[in-house]
Amino acid sequence: MSKPARGSLSSLSDRLAPKAGLSTPSHPPAAEVPDSGRVPEPTQRDLKTMMCRVNRAGWQEMSRLAIDTGENLEDLLIEACNDLLRKNGRPPVIEKRSPNPRT
C-alpha cells in the first residue's frame, strides 16, 4: 500500500491561518521588564528542555566533577553552555529553572 501524498507546508499554513475578518484569539502581551530592571520569573512555557547523550566516560567525569565541586550536574552544564555562548560572542542568557512553585 502506498502512503497518501502530503501537502506542502505553505498549504498547511494557509489552512491554519485565520480567515480575514474573523477575530483571532487574544494572546497575553509579552512580558515586559519592569522599570526596576528585574526580569520577571519565567513561566512553564518559557522553559525548554535541552537533552544531550554522552558516552559513559564523559558522564562519569562530569558526575565526579559535580561531586568534587559540590555543585549539581545541571549547574555545571548551564555554566558550560554559557561559557560556549560567551566564546562565540553571544550573551550568556541560560539560567537554571526555578523550583516548582506548586507547593
Coordinates of N, CA, C and O in Angstrom, one line a residue:
M1 N 0.8 -1.2 0.0 CA 0.0 0.0 0.0 C 0.9 1.2 0.0 O 1.8 1.3 0.7
S2 N 0.5 2.2 -0.8 CA 1.3 3.4 -0.8 C 0.8 4.4 0.2 O -0.4 4.4 0.5
K3 N 1.7 5.3 0.6 CA 1.3 6.3 1.6 C 0.6 7.5 0.9 O 0.9 7.8 -0.3
P4 N -0.4 8.1 1.5 CA -1.1 9.2 0.9 C -0.1 10.4 0.7 O 0.8 10.6 1.5
A5 N -0.2 11.2 -0.3 CA 0.7 12.3 -0.6 C 0.5 13.4 0.5 O -0.7 13.6 0.9
R6 N 1.6 14.0 0.9 CA 1.5 15.1 1.8 C 1.4 16.4 1.1 O 2.1 16.6 0.1
G7 N 0.7 17.3 1.7 CA 0.6 18.6 1.1 C 1.9 19.4 1.5 O 2.7 19.0 2.3
S8 N 2.1 20.6 0.9 CA 3.2 21.4 1.2 C 2.9 22.2 2.5 O 1.8 22.3 2.9
L9 N 4.0 22.7 3.1 CA 3.9 23.4 4.3 C 3.1 24.7 4.1 O 2.4 25.2 5.0
S10 N 3.3 25.3 2.9 CA 2.5 26.5 2.7 C 1.0 26.3 2.6 O 0.2 27.1 3.1
S11 N 0.6 25.1 2.1 CA -0.8 24.9 2.1 C -1.3 24.6 3.5 O -2.5 25.0 3.8
L12 N -0.5 24.0 4.3 CA -0.9 23.8 5.7 C -1.0 25.2 6.4 O -2.0 25.4 7.2
S13 N -0.1 26.1 6.2 CA -0.2 27.4 6.9 C -1.4 28.2 6.4 O -2.0 28.9 7.1
D14 N -1.7 28.0 5.1 CA -2.9 28.6 4.6 C -4.2 28.1 5.3 O -5.1 28.9 5.6
R15 N -4.2 26.8 5.5 CA -5.4 26.3 6.2 C -5.5 26.7 7.7 O -6.5 26.9 8.2
L16 N -4.3 26.8 8.3 CA -4.3 27.2 9.7 C -4.3 28.7 10.0 O -4.6 29.1 11.1
A17 N -4.0 29.5 9.0 CA -4.1 31.0 9.2 C -5.5 31.4 9.4 O -6.4 30.9 8.8
P18 N -5.7 32.4 10.3 CA -7.0 32.9 10.5 C -7.6 33.6 9.2 O -6.8 34.2 8.4
K19 N -8.9 33.4 9.0 CA -9.5 34.0 7.8 C -9.7 35.5 8.0 O -9.8 36.0 9.1
A20 N -9.6 36.2 6.9 CA -9.7 37.7 7.0 C -11.1 38.1 7.6 O -12.1 37.5 7.2
G21 N -11.1 39.0 8.5 CA -12.3 39.5 9.1 C -12.8 38.7 10.3 O -13.6 39.1 11.0
L22 N -12.2 37.5 10.6 CA -12.5 36.8 11.8 C -11.6 37.2 12.9 O -10.4 37.5 12.7
S23 N -12.1 37.2 14.1 CA -11.3 37.6 15.2 C -10.4 36.5 15.5 O -10.7 35.3 15.4
T24 N -9.2 36.8 16.0 CA -8.2 35.8 16.4 C -8.2 35.8 17.9 O -8.5 36.8 18.5
P25 N -7.8 34.6 18.5 CA -7.8 34.6 19.9 C -6.7 35.6 20.4 O -5.6 35.7 19.8
S26 N -7.0 36.2 21.5 CA -6.1 37.2 22.0 C -5.0 36.5 22.8 O -5.3 35.5 23.6
H27 N -3.8 36.9 22.7 CA -2.7 36.4 23.5 C -2.3 37.4 24.5 O -2.3 38.6 24.2
P28 N -1.9 37.0 25.6 CA -1.4 38.0 26.6 C -0.2 38.7 26.1 O 0.6 38.1 25.3
P29 N 0.0 39.9 26.4 CA 1.1 40.7 25.9 C 2.4 40.0 26.4 O 2.5 39.4 27.5
A30 N 3.5 40.2 25.6 CA 4.8 39.7 26.1 C 5.2 40.3 27.4 O 4.9 41.5 27.6
A31 N 5.9 39.5 28.2 CA 6.3 40.0 29.5 C 7.3 41.2 29.3 O 8.2 41.1 28.5
E32 N 7.1 42.2 30.0 CA 8.0 43.4 29.8 C 8.8 43.5 31.1 O 8.4 43.1 32.2
V33 N 10.0 44.0 30.9 CA 10.9 44.2 32.0 C 10.5 45.4 32.8 O 10.4 46.5 32.2
P34 N 10.1 45.3 34.1 CA 9.7 46.5 34.8 C 10.9 47.5 34.9 O 12.0 47.2 34.7
D35 N 10.5 48.8 35.3 CA 11.4 49.8 35.4 C 12.6 49.5 36.3 O 13.7 50.1 36.2
S36 N 12.3 48.7 37.3 CA 13.4 48.3 38.3 C 14.5 47.6 37.7 O 15.5 47.4 38.3
G37 N 14.3 47.0 36.4 CA 15.4 46.3 35.8 C 15.3 44.8 36.1 O 16.0 44.0 35.5
R38 N 14.4 44.4 37.0 CA 14.2 43.0 37.3 C 13.5 42.3 36.2 O 12.6 42.8 35.6
V39 N 14.0 41.1 35.9 CA 13.3 40.3 34.8 C 12.3 39.4 35.5 O 12.5 38.8 36.5
P40 N 11.1 39.4 34.9 CA 10.0 38.6 35.5 C 10.4 37.1 35.5 O 11.1 36.6 34.7
E41 N 9.8 36.4 36.5 CA 10.0 34.9 36.6 C 9.5 34.2 35.3 O 8.4 34.6 34.9
P42 N 10.2 33.3 34.8 CA 9.7 32.6 33.6 C 8.6 31.7 33.9 O 8.5 31.2 35.0
T43 N 7.6 31.6 33.0 CA 6.5 30.7 33.2 C 7.0 29.3 32.7 O 8.0 29.2 32.1
Q44 N 6.1 28.3 32.9 CA 6.4 27.0 32.4 C 6.6 27.0 30.9 O 7.5 26.2 30.4
R45 N 5.9 27.8 30.2 CA 6.0 27.9 28.7 C 7.3 28.5 28.3 O 7.8 28.3 27.2
D46 N 8.0 29.3 29.1 CA 9.3 29.9 28.8 C 10.4 28.9 29.0 O 11.5 29.2 28.5
L47 N 10.2 27.8 29.6 CA 11.3 26.8 29.9 C 11.3 25.8 28.8 O 10.3 25.2 28.4
K48 N 12.5 25.5 28.3 CA 12.7 24.5 27.3 C 13.7 23.4 27.8 O 14.6 23.8 28.6
T49 N 13.5 22.2 27.4 CA 14.4 21.1 27.8 C 15.5 20.9 26.7 O 15.2 20.9 25.5
M50 N 16.7 20.8 27.2 CA 17.9 20.5 26.3 C 18.4 19.2 26.8 O 18.7 19.0 27.9
M51 N 18.5 18.2 25.9 CA 19.0 16.9 26.2 C 20.2 16.6 25.4 O 20.3 16.9 24.2
C52 N 21.2 15.9 26.0 CA 22.4 15.6 25.4 C 22.8 14.2 25.8 O 22.8 13.9 27.0
R53 N 23.1 13.3 24.9 CA 23.6 12.0 25.2 C 25.1 12.0 25.0 O 25.6 12.4 24.0
V54 N 25.8 11.5 26.0 CA 27.2 11.4 26.0 C 27.7 10.0 26.3 O 26.9 9.2 26.8
N55 N 29.0 9.7 26.1 CA 29.5 8.4 26.4 C 29.6 8.2 27.9 O 29.6 9.2 28.7
R56 N 29.8 7.0 28.3 CA 29.8 6.7 29.8 C 31.0 7.4 30.4 O 30.8 8.0 31.5
A57 N 32.2 7.4 29.8 CA 33.3 8.0 30.4 C 33.1 9.5 30.7 O 33.5 10.1 31.7
G58 N 32.5 10.2 29.7 CA 32.2 11.6 29.8 C 31.2 11.9 30.9 O 31.4 12.8 31.7
W59 N 30.2 11.1 31.0 CA 29.2 11.2 32.1 C 29.8 11.0 33.4 O 29.6 11.7 34.4
Q60 N 30.7 10.0 33.6 CA 31.3 9.7 34.8 C 32.2 10.9 35.3 O 32.2 11.3 36.4
E61 N 33.0 11.4 34.3 CA 33.8 12.6 34.7 C 33.0 13.8 35.1 O 33.4 14.5 36.0
M62 N 31.9 14.1 34.4 CA 31.1 15.2 34.8 C 30.5 14.9 36.1 O 30.4 15.9 37.0
S63 N 30.1 13.7 36.4 CA 29.5 13.4 37.7 C 30.5 13.6 38.8 O 30.2 14.1 39.9
R64 N 31.7 13.1 38.6 CA 32.8 13.3 39.6 C 33.1 14.8 39.8 O 33.4 15.2 40.9
L65 N 33.1 15.5 38.7 CA 33.4 17.0 38.8 C 32.3 17.6 39.7 O 32.6 18.5 40.5
A66 N 31.1 17.2 39.5 CA 30.0 17.8 40.3 C 30.2 17.5 41.7 O 30.0 18.3 42.6
I67 N 30.6 16.3 42.0 CA 30.8 15.9 43.4 C 32.0 16.6 44.0 O 31.9 17.2 45.1
D68 N 33.1 16.7 43.2 CA 34.3 17.4 43.7 C 34.0 18.9 43.9 O 34.6 19.5 44.9
T69 N 33.2 19.5 43.1 CA 33.0 21.0 43.3 C 31.8 21.3 44.2 O 31.6 22.4 44.5
G70 N 31.0 20.3 44.5 CA 29.9 20.5 45.4 C 28.7 21.1 44.7 O 27.8 21.6 45.3
E71 N 28.7 21.0 43.4 CA 27.6 21.6 42.6 C 26.8 20.4 42.0 O 27.4 19.3 41.9
N72 N 25.6 20.7 41.5 CA 24.9 19.6 40.8 C 25.3 19.6 39.3 O 25.8 20.6 38.8
L73 N 25.0 18.5 38.6 CA 25.3 18.4 37.2 C 24.6 19.5 36.4 O 25.2 20.0 35.5
E74 N 23.4 19.8 36.7 CA 22.7 20.8 35.9 C 23.4 22.2 36.0 O 23.5 22.8 35.0
D75 N 23.8 22.5 37.2 CA 24.5 23.8 37.3 C 25.8 23.8 36.5 O 26.1 24.9 35.9
L76 N 26.5 22.7 36.5 CA 27.8 22.7 35.7 C 27.5 22.8 34.2 O 28.2 23.5 33.5
L77 N 26.4 22.1 33.8 CA 26.1 22.2 32.3 C 25.6 23.6 31.9 O 25.9 24.0 30.8
I78 N 24.9 24.2 32.8 CA 24.4 25.6 32.5 C 25.7 26.5 32.4 O 25.8 27.3 31.5
E79 N 26.6 26.4 33.3 CA 27.8 27.2 33.3 C 28.6 26.9 32.0 O 29.1 27.8 31.3
A80 N 28.7 25.6 31.6 CA 29.4 25.3 30.3 C 28.7 25.8 29.1 O 29.4 26.4 28.2
C81 N 27.4 25.8 29.1 CA 26.6 26.3 27.9 C 26.8 27.9 27.8 O 27.0 28.4 26.8
N82 N 26.8 28.5 29.0 CA 27.0 30.0 29.0 C 28.4 30.3 28.6 O 28.7 31.3 27.9
D83 N 29.4 29.5 29.0 CA 30.8 29.7 28.5 C 30.9 29.6 27.0 O 31.6 30.4 26.3
L84 N 30.2 28.6 26.4 CA 30.2 28.4 25.0 C 29.5 29.6 24.3 O 30.0 30.1 23.2
L85 N 28.4 30.1 24.8 CA 27.8 31.3 24.3 C 28.8 32.5 24.3 O 29.0 33.2 23.3
R86 N 29.5 32.7 25.4 CA 30.5 33.8 25.5 C 31.6 33.7 24.5 O 32.0 34.6 23.9
K87 N 32.1 32.4 24.4 CA 33.2 32.1 23.5 C 32.8 32.5 22.0 O 33.6 32.9 21.3
N88 N 31.5 32.4 21.7 CA 31.1 32.7 20.4 C 30.4 34.1 20.2 O 29.7 34.4 19.3
G89 N 30.7 35.0 21.2 CA 30.3 36.4 21.2 C 28.8 36.6 21.4 O 28.2 37.6 20.9
R90 N 28.1 35.7 22.1 CA 26.7 35.8 22.3 C 26.5 36.0 23.8 O 27.3 35.6 24.6
P91 N 25.4 36.6 24.2 CA 25.2 36.8 25.6 C 24.9 35.5 26.4 O 24.2 34.7 25.9
P92 N 25.4 35.4 27.6 CA 25.2 34.2 28.4 C 23.9 34.3 29.1 O 23.8 34.7 30.3
V93 N 22.8 33.9 28.4 CA 21.4 34.1 28.9 C 20.8 32.8 29.5 O 19.7 32.9 30.0
I94 N 21.5 31.7 29.6 CA 20.9 30.5 30.1 C 20.9 30.5 31.6 O 21.9 30.8 32.2
E95 N 19.7 30.3 32.2 CA 19.5 30.3 33.6 C 18.9 29.0 34.1 O 18.2 28.3 33.3
K96 N 19.2 28.7 35.3 CA 18.6 27.4 35.9 C 17.1 27.7 36.1 O 16.7 28.8 36.4
R97 N 16.4 26.6 35.9 CA 14.9 26.7 36.1 C 14.7 27.0 37.6 O 15.5 26.6 38.5
S98 N 13.6 27.7 37.9 CA 13.2 27.9 39.3 C 12.6 26.7 39.9 O 12.0 25.9 39.1
P99 N 12.7 26.5 41.2 CA 11.9 25.4 41.8 C 10.5 25.5 41.5 O 9.9 26.6 41.3
N100 N 9.8 24.4 41.4 CA 8.4 24.4 41.0 C 7.5 25.0 42.2 O 7.6 24.5 43.3
P101 N 6.8 26.0 41.9 CA 6.0 26.7 42.9 C 4.7 26.1 43.2 O 3.8 26.7 43.7
R102 N 4.5 24.8 42.9 CA 3.2 24.2 43.1 C 2.9 23.8 44.6 O 1.9 23.2 44.9
T103 N 3.8 24.0 45.4 CA 3.6 23.5 46.8 C 2.7 24.5 47.6 O 2.4 25.6 47.3

